[in-house]
XYZ file of N, CA and C in Angstrom:
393
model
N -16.981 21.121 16.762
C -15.927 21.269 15.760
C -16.587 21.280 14.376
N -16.243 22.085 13.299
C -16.936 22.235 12.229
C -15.931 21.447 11.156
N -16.583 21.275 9.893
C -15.832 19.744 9.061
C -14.609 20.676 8.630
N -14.300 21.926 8.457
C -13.112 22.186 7.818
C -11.950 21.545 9.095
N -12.609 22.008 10.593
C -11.303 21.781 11.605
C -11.125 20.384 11.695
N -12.290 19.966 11.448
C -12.449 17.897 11.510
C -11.131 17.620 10.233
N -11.504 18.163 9.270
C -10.747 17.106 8.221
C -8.890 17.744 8.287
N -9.072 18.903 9.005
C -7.539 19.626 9.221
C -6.988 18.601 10.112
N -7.811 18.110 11.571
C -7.253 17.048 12.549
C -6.813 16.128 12.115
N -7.789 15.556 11.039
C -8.023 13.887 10.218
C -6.409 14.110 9.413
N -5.691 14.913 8.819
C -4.903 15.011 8.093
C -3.395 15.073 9.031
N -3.560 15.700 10.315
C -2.920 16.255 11.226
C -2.300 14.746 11.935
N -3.365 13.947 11.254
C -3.610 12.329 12.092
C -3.355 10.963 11.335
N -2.561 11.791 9.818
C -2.259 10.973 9.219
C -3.023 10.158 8.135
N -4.056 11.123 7.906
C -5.066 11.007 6.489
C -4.560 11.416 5.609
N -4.871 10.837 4.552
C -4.206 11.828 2.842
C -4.908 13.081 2.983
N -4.522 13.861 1.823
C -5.794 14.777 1.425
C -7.076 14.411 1.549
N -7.220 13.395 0.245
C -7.992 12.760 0.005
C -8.930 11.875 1.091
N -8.307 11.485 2.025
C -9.168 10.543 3.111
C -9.808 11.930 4.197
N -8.844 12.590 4.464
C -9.079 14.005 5.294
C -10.464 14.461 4.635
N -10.784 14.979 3.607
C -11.789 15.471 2.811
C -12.573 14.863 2.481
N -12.876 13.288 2.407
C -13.748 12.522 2.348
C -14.611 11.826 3.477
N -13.110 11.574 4.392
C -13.766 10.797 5.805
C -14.474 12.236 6.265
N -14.515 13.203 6.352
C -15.369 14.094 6.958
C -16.825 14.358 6.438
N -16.814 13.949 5.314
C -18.366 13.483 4.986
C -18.771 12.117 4.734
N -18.174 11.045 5.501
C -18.682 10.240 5.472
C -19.881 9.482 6.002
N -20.643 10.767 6.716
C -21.443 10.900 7.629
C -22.625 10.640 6.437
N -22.453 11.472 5.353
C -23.418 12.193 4.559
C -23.505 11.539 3.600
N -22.715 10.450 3.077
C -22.835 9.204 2.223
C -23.436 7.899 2.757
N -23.602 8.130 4.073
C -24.249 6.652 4.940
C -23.130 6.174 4.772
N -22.208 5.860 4.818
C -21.066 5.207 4.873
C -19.598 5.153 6.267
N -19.280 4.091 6.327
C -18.316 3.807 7.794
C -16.727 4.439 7.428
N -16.589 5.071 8.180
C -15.257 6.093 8.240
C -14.356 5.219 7.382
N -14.173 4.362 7.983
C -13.137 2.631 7.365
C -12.900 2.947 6.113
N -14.040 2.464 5.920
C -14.575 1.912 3.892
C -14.125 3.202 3.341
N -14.340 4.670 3.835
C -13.998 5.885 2.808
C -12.780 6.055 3.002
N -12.262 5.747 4.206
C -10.680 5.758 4.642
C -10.102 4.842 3.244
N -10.798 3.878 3.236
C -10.022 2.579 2.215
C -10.055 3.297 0.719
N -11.020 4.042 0.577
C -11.459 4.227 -1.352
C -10.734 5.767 -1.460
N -10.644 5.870 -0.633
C -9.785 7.245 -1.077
C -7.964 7.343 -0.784
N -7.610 6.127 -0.149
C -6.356 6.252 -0.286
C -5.422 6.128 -1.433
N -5.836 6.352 -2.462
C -4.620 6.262 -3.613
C -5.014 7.291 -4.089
N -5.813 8.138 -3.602
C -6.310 9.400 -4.586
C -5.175 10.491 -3.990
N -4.770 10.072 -2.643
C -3.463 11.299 -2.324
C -2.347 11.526 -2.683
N -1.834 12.236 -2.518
C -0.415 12.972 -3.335
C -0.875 12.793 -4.704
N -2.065 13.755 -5.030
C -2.391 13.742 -6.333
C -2.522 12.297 -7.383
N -2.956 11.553 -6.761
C -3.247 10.199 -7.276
C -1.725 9.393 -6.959
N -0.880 9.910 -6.325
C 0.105 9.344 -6.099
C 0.927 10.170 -7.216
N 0.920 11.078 -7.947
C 1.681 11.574 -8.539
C 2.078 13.193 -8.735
N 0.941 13.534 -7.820
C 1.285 15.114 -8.333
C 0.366 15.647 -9.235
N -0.596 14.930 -9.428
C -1.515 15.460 -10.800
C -2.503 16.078 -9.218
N -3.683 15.758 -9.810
C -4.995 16.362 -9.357
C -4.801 16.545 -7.801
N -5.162 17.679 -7.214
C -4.755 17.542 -5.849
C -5.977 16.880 -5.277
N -5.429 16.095 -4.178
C -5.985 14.718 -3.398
C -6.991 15.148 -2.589
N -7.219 16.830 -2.563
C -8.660 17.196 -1.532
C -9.562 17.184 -2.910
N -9.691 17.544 -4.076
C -10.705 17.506 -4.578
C -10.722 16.095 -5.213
N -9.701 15.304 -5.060
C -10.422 13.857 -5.469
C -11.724 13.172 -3.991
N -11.218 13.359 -3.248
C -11.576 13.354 -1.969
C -13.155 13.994 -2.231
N -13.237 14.947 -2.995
C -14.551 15.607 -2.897
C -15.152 15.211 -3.734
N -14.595 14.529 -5.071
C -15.209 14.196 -6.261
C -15.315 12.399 -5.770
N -15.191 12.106 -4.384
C -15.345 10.793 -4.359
C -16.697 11.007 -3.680
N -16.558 11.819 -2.843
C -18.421 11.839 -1.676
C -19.057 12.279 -3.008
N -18.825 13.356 -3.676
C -19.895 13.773 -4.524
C -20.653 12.832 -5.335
N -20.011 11.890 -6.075
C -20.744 10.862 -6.691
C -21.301 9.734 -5.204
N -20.565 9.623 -4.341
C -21.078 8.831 -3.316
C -22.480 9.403 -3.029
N -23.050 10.878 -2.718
C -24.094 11.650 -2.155
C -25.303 11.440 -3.618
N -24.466 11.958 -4.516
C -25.465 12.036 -5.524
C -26.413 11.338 -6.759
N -24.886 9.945 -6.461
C -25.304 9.043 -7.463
C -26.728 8.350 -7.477
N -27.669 7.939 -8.031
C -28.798 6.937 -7.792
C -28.055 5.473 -7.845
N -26.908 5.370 -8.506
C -26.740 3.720 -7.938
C -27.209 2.753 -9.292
N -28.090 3.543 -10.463
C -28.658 2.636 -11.151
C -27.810 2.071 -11.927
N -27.322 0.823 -11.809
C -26.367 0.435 -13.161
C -26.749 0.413 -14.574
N -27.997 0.104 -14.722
C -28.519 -0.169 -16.028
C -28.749 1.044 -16.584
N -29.369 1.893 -16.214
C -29.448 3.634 -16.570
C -29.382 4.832 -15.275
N -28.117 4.858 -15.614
C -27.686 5.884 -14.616
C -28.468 7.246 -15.033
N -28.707 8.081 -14.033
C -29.668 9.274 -14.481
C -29.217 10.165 -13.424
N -27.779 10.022 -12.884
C -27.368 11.270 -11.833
C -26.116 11.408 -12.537
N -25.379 11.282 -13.221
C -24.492 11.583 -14.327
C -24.179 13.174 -14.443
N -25.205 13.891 -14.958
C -24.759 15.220 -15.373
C -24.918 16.062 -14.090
N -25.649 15.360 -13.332
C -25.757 16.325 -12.110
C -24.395 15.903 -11.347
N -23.636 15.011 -10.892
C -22.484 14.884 -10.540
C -21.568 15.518 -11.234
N -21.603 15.203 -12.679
C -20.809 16.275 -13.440
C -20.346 17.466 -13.260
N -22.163 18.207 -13.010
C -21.992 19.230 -12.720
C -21.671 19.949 -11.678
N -22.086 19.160 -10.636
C -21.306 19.564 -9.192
C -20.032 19.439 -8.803
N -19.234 18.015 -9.823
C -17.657 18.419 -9.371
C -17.184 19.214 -10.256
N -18.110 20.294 -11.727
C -17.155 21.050 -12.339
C -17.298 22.281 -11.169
N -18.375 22.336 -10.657
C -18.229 23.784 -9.633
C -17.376 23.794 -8.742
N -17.247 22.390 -8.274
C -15.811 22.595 -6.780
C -14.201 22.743 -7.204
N -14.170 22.314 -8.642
C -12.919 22.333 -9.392
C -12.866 23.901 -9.646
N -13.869 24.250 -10.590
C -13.865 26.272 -10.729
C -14.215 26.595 -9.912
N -14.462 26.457 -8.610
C -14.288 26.871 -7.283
C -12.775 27.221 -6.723
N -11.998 26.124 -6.589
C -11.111 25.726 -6.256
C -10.070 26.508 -6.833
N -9.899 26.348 -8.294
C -9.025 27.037 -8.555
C -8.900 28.418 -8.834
N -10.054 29.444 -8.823
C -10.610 30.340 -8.657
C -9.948 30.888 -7.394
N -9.729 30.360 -6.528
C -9.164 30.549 -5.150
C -7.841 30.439 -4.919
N -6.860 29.293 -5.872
C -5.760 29.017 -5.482
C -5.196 29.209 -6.741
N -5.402 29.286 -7.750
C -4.698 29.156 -8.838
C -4.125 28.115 -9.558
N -4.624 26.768 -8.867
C -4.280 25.531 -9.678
C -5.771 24.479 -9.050
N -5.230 23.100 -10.131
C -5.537 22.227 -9.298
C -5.124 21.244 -9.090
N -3.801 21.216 -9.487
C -2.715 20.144 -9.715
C -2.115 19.983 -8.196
N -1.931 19.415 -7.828
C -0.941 18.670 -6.778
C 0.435 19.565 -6.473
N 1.124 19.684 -7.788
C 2.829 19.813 -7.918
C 2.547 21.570 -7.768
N 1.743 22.288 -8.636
C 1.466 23.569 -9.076
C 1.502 24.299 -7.550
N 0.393 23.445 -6.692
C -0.165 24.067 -5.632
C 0.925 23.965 -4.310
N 1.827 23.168 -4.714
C 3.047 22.902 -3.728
C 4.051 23.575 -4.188
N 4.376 24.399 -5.380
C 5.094 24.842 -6.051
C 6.284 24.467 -6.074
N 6.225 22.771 -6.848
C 7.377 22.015 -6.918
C 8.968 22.974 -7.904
N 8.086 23.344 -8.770
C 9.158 23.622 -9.597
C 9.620 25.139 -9.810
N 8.411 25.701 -8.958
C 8.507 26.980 -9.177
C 9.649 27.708 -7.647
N 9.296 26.601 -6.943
C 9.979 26.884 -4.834
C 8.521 27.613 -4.719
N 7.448 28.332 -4.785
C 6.810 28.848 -4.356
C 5.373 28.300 -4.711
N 5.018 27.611 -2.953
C 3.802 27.140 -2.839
C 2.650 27.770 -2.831
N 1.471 27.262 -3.616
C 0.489 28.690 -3.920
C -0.745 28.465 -2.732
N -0.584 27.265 -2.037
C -1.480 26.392 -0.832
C -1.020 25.419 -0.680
N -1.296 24.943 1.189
C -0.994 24.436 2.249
C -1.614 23.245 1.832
N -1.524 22.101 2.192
C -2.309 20.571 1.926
C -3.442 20.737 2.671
N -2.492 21.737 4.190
C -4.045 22.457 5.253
C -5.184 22.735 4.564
N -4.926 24.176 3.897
C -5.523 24.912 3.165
C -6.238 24.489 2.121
N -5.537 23.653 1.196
C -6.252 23.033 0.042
C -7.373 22.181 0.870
N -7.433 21.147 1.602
C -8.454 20.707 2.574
C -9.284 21.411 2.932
N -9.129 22.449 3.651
C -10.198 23.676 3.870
C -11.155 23.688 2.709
N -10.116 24.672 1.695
C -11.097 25.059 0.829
C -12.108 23.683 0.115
N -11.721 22.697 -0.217
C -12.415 21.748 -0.967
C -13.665 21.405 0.260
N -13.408 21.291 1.380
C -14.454 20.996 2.595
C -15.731 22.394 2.349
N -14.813 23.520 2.563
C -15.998 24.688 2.430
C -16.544 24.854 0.921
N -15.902 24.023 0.236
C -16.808 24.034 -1.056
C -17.883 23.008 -1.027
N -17.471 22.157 -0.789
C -18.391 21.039 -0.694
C -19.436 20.765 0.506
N -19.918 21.443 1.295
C -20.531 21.929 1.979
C -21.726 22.702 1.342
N -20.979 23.217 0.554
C -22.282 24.040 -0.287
C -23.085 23.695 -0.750
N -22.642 22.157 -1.353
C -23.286 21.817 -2.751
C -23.987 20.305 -1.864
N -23.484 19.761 -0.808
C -24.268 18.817 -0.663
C -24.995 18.612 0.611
């Protein structure tokens, strides 16, 4: 099974966005399904509100998890995290046309521009790339 169909199941199974898209690389952070299950649950339904959609918080949570050095006193993976979650964001919306939560469900408009499926997908096959 490849991580886009993994984190489609994980969601299918009652993961947020956010846990769906994270617990599937939790492999790749050294980290226990649990613990990413735990740090990414308030990041869904757009932080709980509809803002940022909950697969790329999900991605912007492994990304600093994969990339960070950890140093508290002088952090020195900063711009490189930076720079890798500005590519999955202009990735992302490049593809869907938002990256909001409400936009991509097309709360206000009735017309949804992507699936919670779909948004999962794409943030998985983005993030794949980069780490």
């Amino acid at each position: 099974m490849d991580r886009k169909e993994h984190a489609t199941n994980l969601h299918h199974s009652k993961y947020n966005c956010a846990q769906a898209v994270a617990c599937t690389f939790a492999d790749k952070a050294g980290l226990d399904e649990q613990d990413v299950f735990r740090a990414a649950e308030a990041f869904g339904f757009g932080m709980g509100s509809m803002k940022t959609c909950g697969a790329l918080s999900g991605a912007a949570l492994i990304i600093g998890l994969v990339n960070s050095d950890g140093n508290l006193e002088n952090p020195a993976t900063k711009k490189d995290c930076y720079a890798k979650m500005k590519q999955v964001m202009t990735a992302f919306e490049e593809k869907n046309g938002s990256t909001v939560c409400a936009e991509l469900k097309g709360v206000e408009t009735g017309k949804a521009l992507r699936s919670c499926d779909g948004c999962i997908q794409d943030a998985v096959e983005i993030l794949e790339k980069l780490i």
